[in-house]
Short mmCIF file of C-alpha atoms in Angstrom, two decimals:
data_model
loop_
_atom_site.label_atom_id
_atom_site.label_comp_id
_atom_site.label_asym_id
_atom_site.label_seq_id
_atom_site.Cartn_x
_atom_site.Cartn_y
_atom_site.Cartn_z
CA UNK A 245 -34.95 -18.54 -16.09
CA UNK A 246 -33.00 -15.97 -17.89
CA UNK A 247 -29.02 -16.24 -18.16
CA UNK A 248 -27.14 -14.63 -15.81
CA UNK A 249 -25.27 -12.02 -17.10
CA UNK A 250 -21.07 -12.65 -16.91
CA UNK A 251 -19.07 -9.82 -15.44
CA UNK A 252 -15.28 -9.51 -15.07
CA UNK A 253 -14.03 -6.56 -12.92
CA UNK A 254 -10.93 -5.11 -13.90
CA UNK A 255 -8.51 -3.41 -11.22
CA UNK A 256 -9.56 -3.67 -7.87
CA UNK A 257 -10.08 -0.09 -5.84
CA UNK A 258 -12.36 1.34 -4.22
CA UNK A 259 -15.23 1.79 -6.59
CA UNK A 260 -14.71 -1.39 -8.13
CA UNK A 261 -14.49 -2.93 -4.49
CA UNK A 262 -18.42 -1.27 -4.25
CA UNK A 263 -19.28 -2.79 -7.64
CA UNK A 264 -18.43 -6.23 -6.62
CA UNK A 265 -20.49 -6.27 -3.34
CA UNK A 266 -23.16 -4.82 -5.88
CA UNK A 267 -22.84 -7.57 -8.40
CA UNK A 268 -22.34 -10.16 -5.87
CA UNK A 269 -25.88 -9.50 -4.56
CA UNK A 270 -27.56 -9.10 -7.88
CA UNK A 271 -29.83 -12.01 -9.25
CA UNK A 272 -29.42 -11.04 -13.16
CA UNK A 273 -25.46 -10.84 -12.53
CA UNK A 274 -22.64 -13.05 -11.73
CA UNK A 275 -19.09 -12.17 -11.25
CA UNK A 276 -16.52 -14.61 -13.16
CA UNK A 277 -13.18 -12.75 -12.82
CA UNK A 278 -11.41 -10.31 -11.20
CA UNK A 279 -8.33 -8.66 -12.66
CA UNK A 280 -5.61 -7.09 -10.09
CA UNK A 281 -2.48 -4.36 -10.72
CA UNK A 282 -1.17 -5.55 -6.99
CA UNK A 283 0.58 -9.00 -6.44
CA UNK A 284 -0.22 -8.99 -2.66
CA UNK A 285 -3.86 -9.24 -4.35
CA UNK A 286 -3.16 -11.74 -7.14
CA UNK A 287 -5.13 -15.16 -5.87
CA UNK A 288 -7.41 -13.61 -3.37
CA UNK A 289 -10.94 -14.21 -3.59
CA UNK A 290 -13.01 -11.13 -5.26
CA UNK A 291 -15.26 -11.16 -2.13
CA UNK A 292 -12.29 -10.68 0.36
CA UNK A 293 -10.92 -8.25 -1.79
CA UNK A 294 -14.44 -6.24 -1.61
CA UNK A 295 -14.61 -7.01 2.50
CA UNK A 296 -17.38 -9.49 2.03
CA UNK A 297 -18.15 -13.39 2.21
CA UNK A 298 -15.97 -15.17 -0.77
CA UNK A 299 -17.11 -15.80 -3.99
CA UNK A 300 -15.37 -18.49 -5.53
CA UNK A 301 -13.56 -16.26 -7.90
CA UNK A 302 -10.07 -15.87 -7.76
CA UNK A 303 -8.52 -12.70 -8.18
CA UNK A 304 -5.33 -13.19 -11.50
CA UNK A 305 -2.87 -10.62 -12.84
CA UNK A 306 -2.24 -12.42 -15.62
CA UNK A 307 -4.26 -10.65 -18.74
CA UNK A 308 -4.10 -13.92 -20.94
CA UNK A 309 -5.94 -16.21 -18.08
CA UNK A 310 -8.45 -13.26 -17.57
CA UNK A 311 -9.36 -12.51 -21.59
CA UNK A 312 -9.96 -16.27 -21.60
CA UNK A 313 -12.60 -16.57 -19.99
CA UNK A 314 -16.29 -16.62 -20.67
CA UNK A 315 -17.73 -13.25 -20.42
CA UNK A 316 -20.27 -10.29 -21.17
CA UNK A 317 -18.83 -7.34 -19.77
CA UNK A 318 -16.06 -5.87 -18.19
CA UNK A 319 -16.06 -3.30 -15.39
CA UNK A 320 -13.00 -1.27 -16.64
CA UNK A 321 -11.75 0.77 -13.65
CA UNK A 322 -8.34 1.52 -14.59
CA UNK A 323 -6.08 4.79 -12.18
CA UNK A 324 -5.63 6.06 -16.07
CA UNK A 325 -6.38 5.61 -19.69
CA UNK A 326 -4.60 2.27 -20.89
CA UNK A 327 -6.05 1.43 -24.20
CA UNK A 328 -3.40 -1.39 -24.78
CA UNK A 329 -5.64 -3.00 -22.13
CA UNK A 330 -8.82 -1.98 -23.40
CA UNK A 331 -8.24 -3.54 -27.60
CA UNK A 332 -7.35 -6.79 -26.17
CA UNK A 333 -10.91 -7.32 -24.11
CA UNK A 334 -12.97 -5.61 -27.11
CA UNK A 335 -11.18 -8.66 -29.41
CA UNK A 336 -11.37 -11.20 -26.85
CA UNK A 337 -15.22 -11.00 -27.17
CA UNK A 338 -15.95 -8.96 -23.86
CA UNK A 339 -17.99 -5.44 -24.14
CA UNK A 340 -16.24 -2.89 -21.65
CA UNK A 341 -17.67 -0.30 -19.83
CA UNK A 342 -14.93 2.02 -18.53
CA UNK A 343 -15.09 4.93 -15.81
CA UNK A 344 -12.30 6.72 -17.14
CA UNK A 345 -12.06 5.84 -21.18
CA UNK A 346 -13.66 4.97 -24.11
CA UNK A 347 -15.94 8.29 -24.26
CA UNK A 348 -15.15 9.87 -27.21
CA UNK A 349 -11.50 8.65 -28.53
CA UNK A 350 -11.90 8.97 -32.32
CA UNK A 351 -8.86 11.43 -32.39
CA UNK A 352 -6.95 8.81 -30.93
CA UNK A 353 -3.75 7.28 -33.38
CA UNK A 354 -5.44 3.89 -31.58
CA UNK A 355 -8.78 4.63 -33.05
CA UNK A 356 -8.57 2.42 -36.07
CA UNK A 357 -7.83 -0.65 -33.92
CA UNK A 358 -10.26 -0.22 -31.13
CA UNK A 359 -12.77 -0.45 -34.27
CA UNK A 360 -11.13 -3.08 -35.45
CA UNK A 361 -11.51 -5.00 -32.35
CA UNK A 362 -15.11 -4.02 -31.59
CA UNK A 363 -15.83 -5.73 -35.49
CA UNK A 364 -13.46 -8.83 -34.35
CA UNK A 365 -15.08 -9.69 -31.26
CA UNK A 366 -18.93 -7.84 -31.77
CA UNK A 367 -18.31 -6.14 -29.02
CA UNK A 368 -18.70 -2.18 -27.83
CA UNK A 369 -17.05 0.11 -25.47
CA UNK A 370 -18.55 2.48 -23.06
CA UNK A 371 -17.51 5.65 -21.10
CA UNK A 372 -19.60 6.35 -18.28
CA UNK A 373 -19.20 7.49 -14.65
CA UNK A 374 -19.96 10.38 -12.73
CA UNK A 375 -17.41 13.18 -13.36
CA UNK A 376 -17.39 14.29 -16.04
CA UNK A 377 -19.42 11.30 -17.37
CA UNK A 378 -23.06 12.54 -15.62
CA UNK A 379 -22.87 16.28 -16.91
CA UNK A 380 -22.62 16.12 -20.24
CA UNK A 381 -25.34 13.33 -20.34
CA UNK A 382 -27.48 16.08 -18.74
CA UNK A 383 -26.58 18.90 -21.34
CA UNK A 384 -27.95 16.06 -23.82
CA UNK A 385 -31.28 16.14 -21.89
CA UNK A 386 -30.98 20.04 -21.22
CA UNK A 387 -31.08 20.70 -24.80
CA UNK A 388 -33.78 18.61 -25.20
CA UNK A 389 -36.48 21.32 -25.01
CA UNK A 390 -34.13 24.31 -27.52
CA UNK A 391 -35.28 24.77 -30.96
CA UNK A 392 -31.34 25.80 -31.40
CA UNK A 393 -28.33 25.38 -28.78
CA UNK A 394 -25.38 28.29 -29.48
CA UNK A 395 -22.89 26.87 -26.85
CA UNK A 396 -22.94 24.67 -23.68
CA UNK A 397 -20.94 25.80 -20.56
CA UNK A 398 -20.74 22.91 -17.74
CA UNK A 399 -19.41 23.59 -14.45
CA UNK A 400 -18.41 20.96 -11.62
CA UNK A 401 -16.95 21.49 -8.07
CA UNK A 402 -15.86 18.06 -6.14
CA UNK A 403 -14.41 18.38 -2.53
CA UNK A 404 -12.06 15.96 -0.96
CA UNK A 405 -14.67 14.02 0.66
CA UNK A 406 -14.80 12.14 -3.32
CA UNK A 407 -11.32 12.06 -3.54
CA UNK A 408 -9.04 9.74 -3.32
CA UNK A 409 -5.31 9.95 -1.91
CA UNK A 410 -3.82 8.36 -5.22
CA UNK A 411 -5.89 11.13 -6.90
CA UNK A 412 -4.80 14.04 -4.46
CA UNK A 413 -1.13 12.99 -5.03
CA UNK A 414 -1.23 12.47 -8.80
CA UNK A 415 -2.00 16.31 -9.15
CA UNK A 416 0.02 17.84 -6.70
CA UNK A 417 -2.45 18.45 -3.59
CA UNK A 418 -0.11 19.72 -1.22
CA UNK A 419 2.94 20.91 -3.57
CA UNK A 420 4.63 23.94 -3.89
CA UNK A 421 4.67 26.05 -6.76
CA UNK A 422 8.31 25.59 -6.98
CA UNK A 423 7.49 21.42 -6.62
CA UNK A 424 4.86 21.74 -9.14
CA UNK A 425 6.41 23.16 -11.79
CA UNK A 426 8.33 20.35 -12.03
CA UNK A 427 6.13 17.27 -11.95
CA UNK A 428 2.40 16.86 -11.40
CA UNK A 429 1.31 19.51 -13.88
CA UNK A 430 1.98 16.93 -16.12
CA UNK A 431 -0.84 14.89 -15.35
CA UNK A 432 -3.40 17.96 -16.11
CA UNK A 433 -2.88 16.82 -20.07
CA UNK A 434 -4.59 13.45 -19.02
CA UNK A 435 -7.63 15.41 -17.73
CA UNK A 436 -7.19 17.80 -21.07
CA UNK A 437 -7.30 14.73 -23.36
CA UNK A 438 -10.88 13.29 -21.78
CA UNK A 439 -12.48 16.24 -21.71
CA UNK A 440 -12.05 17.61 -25.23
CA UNK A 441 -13.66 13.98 -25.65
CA UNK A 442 -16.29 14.91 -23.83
CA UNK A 443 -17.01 18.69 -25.21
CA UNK A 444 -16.13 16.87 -28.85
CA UNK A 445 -19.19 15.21 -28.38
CA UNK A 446 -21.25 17.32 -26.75
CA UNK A 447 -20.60 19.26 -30.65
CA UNK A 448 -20.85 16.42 -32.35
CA UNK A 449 -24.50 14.54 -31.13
CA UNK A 450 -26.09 18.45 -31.43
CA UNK A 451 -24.45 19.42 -34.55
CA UNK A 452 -22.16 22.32 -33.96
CA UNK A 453 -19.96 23.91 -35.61
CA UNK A 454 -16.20 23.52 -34.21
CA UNK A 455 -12.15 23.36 -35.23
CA UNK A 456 -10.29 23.37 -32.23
CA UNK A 457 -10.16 23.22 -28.51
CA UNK A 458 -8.35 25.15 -25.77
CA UNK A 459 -7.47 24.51 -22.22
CA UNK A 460 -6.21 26.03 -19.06
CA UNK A 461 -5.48 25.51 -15.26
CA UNK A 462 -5.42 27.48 -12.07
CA UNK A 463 -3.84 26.67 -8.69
CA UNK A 464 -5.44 27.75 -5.48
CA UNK A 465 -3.42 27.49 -2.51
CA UNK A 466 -4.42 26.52 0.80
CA UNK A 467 -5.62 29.09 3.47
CA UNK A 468 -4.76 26.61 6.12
CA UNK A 469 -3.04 24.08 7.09
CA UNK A 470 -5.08 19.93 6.14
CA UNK A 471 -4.18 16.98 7.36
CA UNK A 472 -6.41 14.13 6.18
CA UNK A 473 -5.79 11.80 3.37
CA UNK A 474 -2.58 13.92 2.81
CA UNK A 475 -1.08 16.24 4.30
CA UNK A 476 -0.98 20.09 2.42
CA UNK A 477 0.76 23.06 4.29
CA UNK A 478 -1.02 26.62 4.09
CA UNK A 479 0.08 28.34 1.12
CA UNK A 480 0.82 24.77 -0.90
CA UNK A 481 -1.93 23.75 -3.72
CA UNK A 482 -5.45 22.79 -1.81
CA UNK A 483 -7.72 23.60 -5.18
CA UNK A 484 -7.41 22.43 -8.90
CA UNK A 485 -9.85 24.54 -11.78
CA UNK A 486 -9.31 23.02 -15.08
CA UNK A 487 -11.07 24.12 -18.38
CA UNK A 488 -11.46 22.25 -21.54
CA UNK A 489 -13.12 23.96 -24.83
CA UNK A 490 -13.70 22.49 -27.84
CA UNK A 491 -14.14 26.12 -29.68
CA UNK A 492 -14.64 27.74 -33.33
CA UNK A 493 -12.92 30.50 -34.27
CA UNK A 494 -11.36 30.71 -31.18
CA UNK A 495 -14.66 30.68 -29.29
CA UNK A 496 -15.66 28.39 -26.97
CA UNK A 497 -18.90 26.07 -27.92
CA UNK A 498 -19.07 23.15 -25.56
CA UNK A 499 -16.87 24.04 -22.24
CA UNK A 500 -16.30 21.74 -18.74
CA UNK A 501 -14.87 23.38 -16.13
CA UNK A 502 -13.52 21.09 -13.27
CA UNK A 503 -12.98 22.20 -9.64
CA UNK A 504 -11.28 20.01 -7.36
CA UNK A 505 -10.27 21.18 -3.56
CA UNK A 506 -9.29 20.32 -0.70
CA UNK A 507 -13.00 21.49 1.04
CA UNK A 508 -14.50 24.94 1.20
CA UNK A 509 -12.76 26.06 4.45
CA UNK A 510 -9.30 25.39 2.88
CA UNK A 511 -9.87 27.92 -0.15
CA UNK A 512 -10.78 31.54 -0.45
CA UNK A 513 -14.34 32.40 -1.53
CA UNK A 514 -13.66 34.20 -4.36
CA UNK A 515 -12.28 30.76 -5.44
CA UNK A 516 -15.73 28.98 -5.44
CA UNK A 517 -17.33 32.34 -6.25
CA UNK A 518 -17.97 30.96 -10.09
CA UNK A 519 -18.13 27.77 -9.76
CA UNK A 520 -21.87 25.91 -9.68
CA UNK A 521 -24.54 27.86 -7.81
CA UNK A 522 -26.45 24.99 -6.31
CA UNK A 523 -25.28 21.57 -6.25
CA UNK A 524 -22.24 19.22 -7.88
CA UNK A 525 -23.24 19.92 -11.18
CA UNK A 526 -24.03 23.03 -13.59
CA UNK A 527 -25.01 22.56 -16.77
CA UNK A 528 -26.00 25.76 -19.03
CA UNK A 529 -26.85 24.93 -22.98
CA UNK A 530 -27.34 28.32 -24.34
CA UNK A 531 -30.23 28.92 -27.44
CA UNK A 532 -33.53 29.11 -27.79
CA UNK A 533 -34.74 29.19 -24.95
CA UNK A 534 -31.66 28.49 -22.07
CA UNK A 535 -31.73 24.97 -20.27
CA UNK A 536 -29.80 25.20 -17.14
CA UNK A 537 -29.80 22.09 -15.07
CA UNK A 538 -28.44 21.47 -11.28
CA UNK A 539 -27.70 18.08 -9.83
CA UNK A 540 -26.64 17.63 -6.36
CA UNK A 541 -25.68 14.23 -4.67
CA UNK A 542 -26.39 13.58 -1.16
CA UNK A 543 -25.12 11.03 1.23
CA UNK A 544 -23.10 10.09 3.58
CA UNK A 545 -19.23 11.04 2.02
CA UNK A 546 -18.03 8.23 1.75
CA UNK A 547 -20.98 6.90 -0.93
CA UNK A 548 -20.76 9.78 -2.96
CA UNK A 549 -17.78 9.35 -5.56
CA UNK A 550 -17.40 5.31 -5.05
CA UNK A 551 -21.10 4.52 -4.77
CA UNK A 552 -22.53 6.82 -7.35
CA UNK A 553 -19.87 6.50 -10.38
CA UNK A 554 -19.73 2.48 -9.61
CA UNK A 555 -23.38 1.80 -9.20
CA UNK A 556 -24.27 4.02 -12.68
CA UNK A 557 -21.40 1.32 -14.86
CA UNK A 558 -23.55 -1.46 -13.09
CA UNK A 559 -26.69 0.28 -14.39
CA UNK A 560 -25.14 0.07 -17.90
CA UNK A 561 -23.86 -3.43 -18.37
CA UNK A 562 -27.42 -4.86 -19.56
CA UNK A 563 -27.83 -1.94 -22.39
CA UNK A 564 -24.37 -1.90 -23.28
CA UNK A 565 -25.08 -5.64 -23.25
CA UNK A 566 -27.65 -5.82 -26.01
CA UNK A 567 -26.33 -2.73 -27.89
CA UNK A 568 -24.98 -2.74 -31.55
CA UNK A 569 -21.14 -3.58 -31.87
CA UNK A 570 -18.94 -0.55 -31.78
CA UNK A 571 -18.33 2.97 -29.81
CA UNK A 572 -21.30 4.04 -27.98
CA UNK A 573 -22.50 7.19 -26.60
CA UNK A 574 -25.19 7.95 -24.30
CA UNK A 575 -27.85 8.48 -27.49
CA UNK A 576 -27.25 4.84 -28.38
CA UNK A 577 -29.08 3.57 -25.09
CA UNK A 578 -31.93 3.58 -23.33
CA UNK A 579 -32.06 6.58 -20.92
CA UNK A 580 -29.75 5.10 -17.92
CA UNK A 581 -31.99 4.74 -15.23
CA UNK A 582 -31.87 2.14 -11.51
CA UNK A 583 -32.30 -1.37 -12.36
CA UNK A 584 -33.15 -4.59 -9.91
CA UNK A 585 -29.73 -4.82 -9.14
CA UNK A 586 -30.88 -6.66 -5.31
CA UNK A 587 -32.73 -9.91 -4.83
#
């Protein structure tokens, strides 16, 4: 019988509350640890922590106990980039597959350590997930079929359905201008950061020419009053468009545009008017000939961020597992596809 495969889940939230249930009922998995922010969650049992039967694994918040133990992977779900956490598990031995790190961080001043620690404990790190991490895997296999690729535009438009309350609150869902210009905006250079990973990359595994990057934002404000997961007054923020290039000359070559809103009845029309035609997910590589691709997820709204960016890290682990030490991209795997993940 082969080994099970040992799996630590780091942080505790929602989609890493789905990717416990998931490994919990896997036969080629097994969950050994669980690593919590929260102290009211420090010593629970994983499986009460992800609403199901327990598991025998005890929830810690102490990172020395957790990097001790015996382990293949970790499920790296952390509310923002913490590479201080990140060096530590690549040393300790432990391959991590992250939702919101690890695509593309070579411009990083931490760079030269997370190699370091890949070559100290043969292990590699992953970025994955769903947004951004599914679109530019697609302009990969969109420009499969070009004889040359001039630029790649990607366009994505995620209502509040996927959206968390932390998330709406980070950015400033439901500020003012006036409250804005004073706080959330900040967070927008997080978002900035990732994505010139991404569109980096996107240059980078199709060989174009680039030497800088540009980025931008737009506010839309509400055209009615929400109460939901927040509350947001008419007139206070309700949509989020960011746009990260990484250009030459000053012209874009890879581009992701994120839009994030409240839901279509809460912004004007001419709001959405460019965003993706069909679908979640536009992806347009430009050359010889055009590849545009659509992707559209469907189910019930709950599933759609937690289930979908949780279950595609699952589908990861066992390539991520067996691939060489180091920074990986989505070229240095098989093509990510469902596995047996149910007995």
């Amino acid at each position: 019988m082969t080994e099970k495969l040992k799996i630590i889940q780091w942080y505790t939230g929602e989609i890493a509350r789905h990717q416990i249930r998931v490994i919990a009922d896997c036969p080629s998995m097994e969950l050994v640890g669980a690593y919590v922010h929260h102290d009211e969650k420090n010593a629970l049992d994983a499986g009460e922590i992800a609403g199901i039967e327990p598991l025998g694994v005890r929830a810690t918040n102490d990172m020395e106990q957790i990097l001790a133990l015996d382990a293949d992977c970790v499920l790296y779900n952390p509310p923002t980039e913490r590479y201080d956490e990140i060096i530590p598990i690549l040393r300790s031995g432990k391959n991590v597959i992250s939702i919101i790190a690890g695509w593309n961080p070579k411009k990083r001043s931490c760079y030269p350590e997370i190699v370091r620690a890949c070559e100290a404990g043969q292990s590699s790190l992953y970025g994955t997930g769903l947004n951004p991490g599914l679109s530019y895997e697609l302009a990969l296999l969109g420009s499969s079929i070009c004889t040359d690729v001039e630029s790649i535009y990607i366009k994505t438009c995620e209502p509040q359905a996927t959206l968390s309350e932390v998330f709406l609150q980070m950015f400033g869902f439901g500020k003012t201008e006036e409250e804005l210009s004073s706080g959330p905006r900040g967070a927008y250079g997080i978002f900035a950061r990732s994505l010139h990973e991404i569109t980096d990359l996107l240059c980078e595994e199709l060989g174009l020419a680039h030497d800088g990057t540009s980025f931008s934002y737009e506010l839309e404000p509400a055209t009615r009053d929400y109460e939901d997961k927040i509350i947001v007054r008419k007139g206070t923020m309700a949509g989020l468009l960011l746009e990260a290039s990484t250009t030459q000359a000053g012209v874009p070559v890879a581009t992701i545009e994120l839009r994030f809103l409240l839901g279509v009845e809460y912004v004007r029309e001419a709001w959405l008017a460019e965003g993706p035609k069909l679908g979640w997910i536009e992806v347009d590589v430009r050359g010889t000939p055009g590849s545009r691709l659509t992707h559209e997820i469907y189910a019930d709204d709950h599933l759609i961020g937690t289930w979908s960016t949780g279950t595609k890290a699952i589908n990861a682990i066992p390539f991520v597992c067996e691939a060489k030490p180091g920074l990986l991209s989505p070229l240095d795997l098989p093509l990510g596809r469902m596995l047996k993940l149910r007995g």
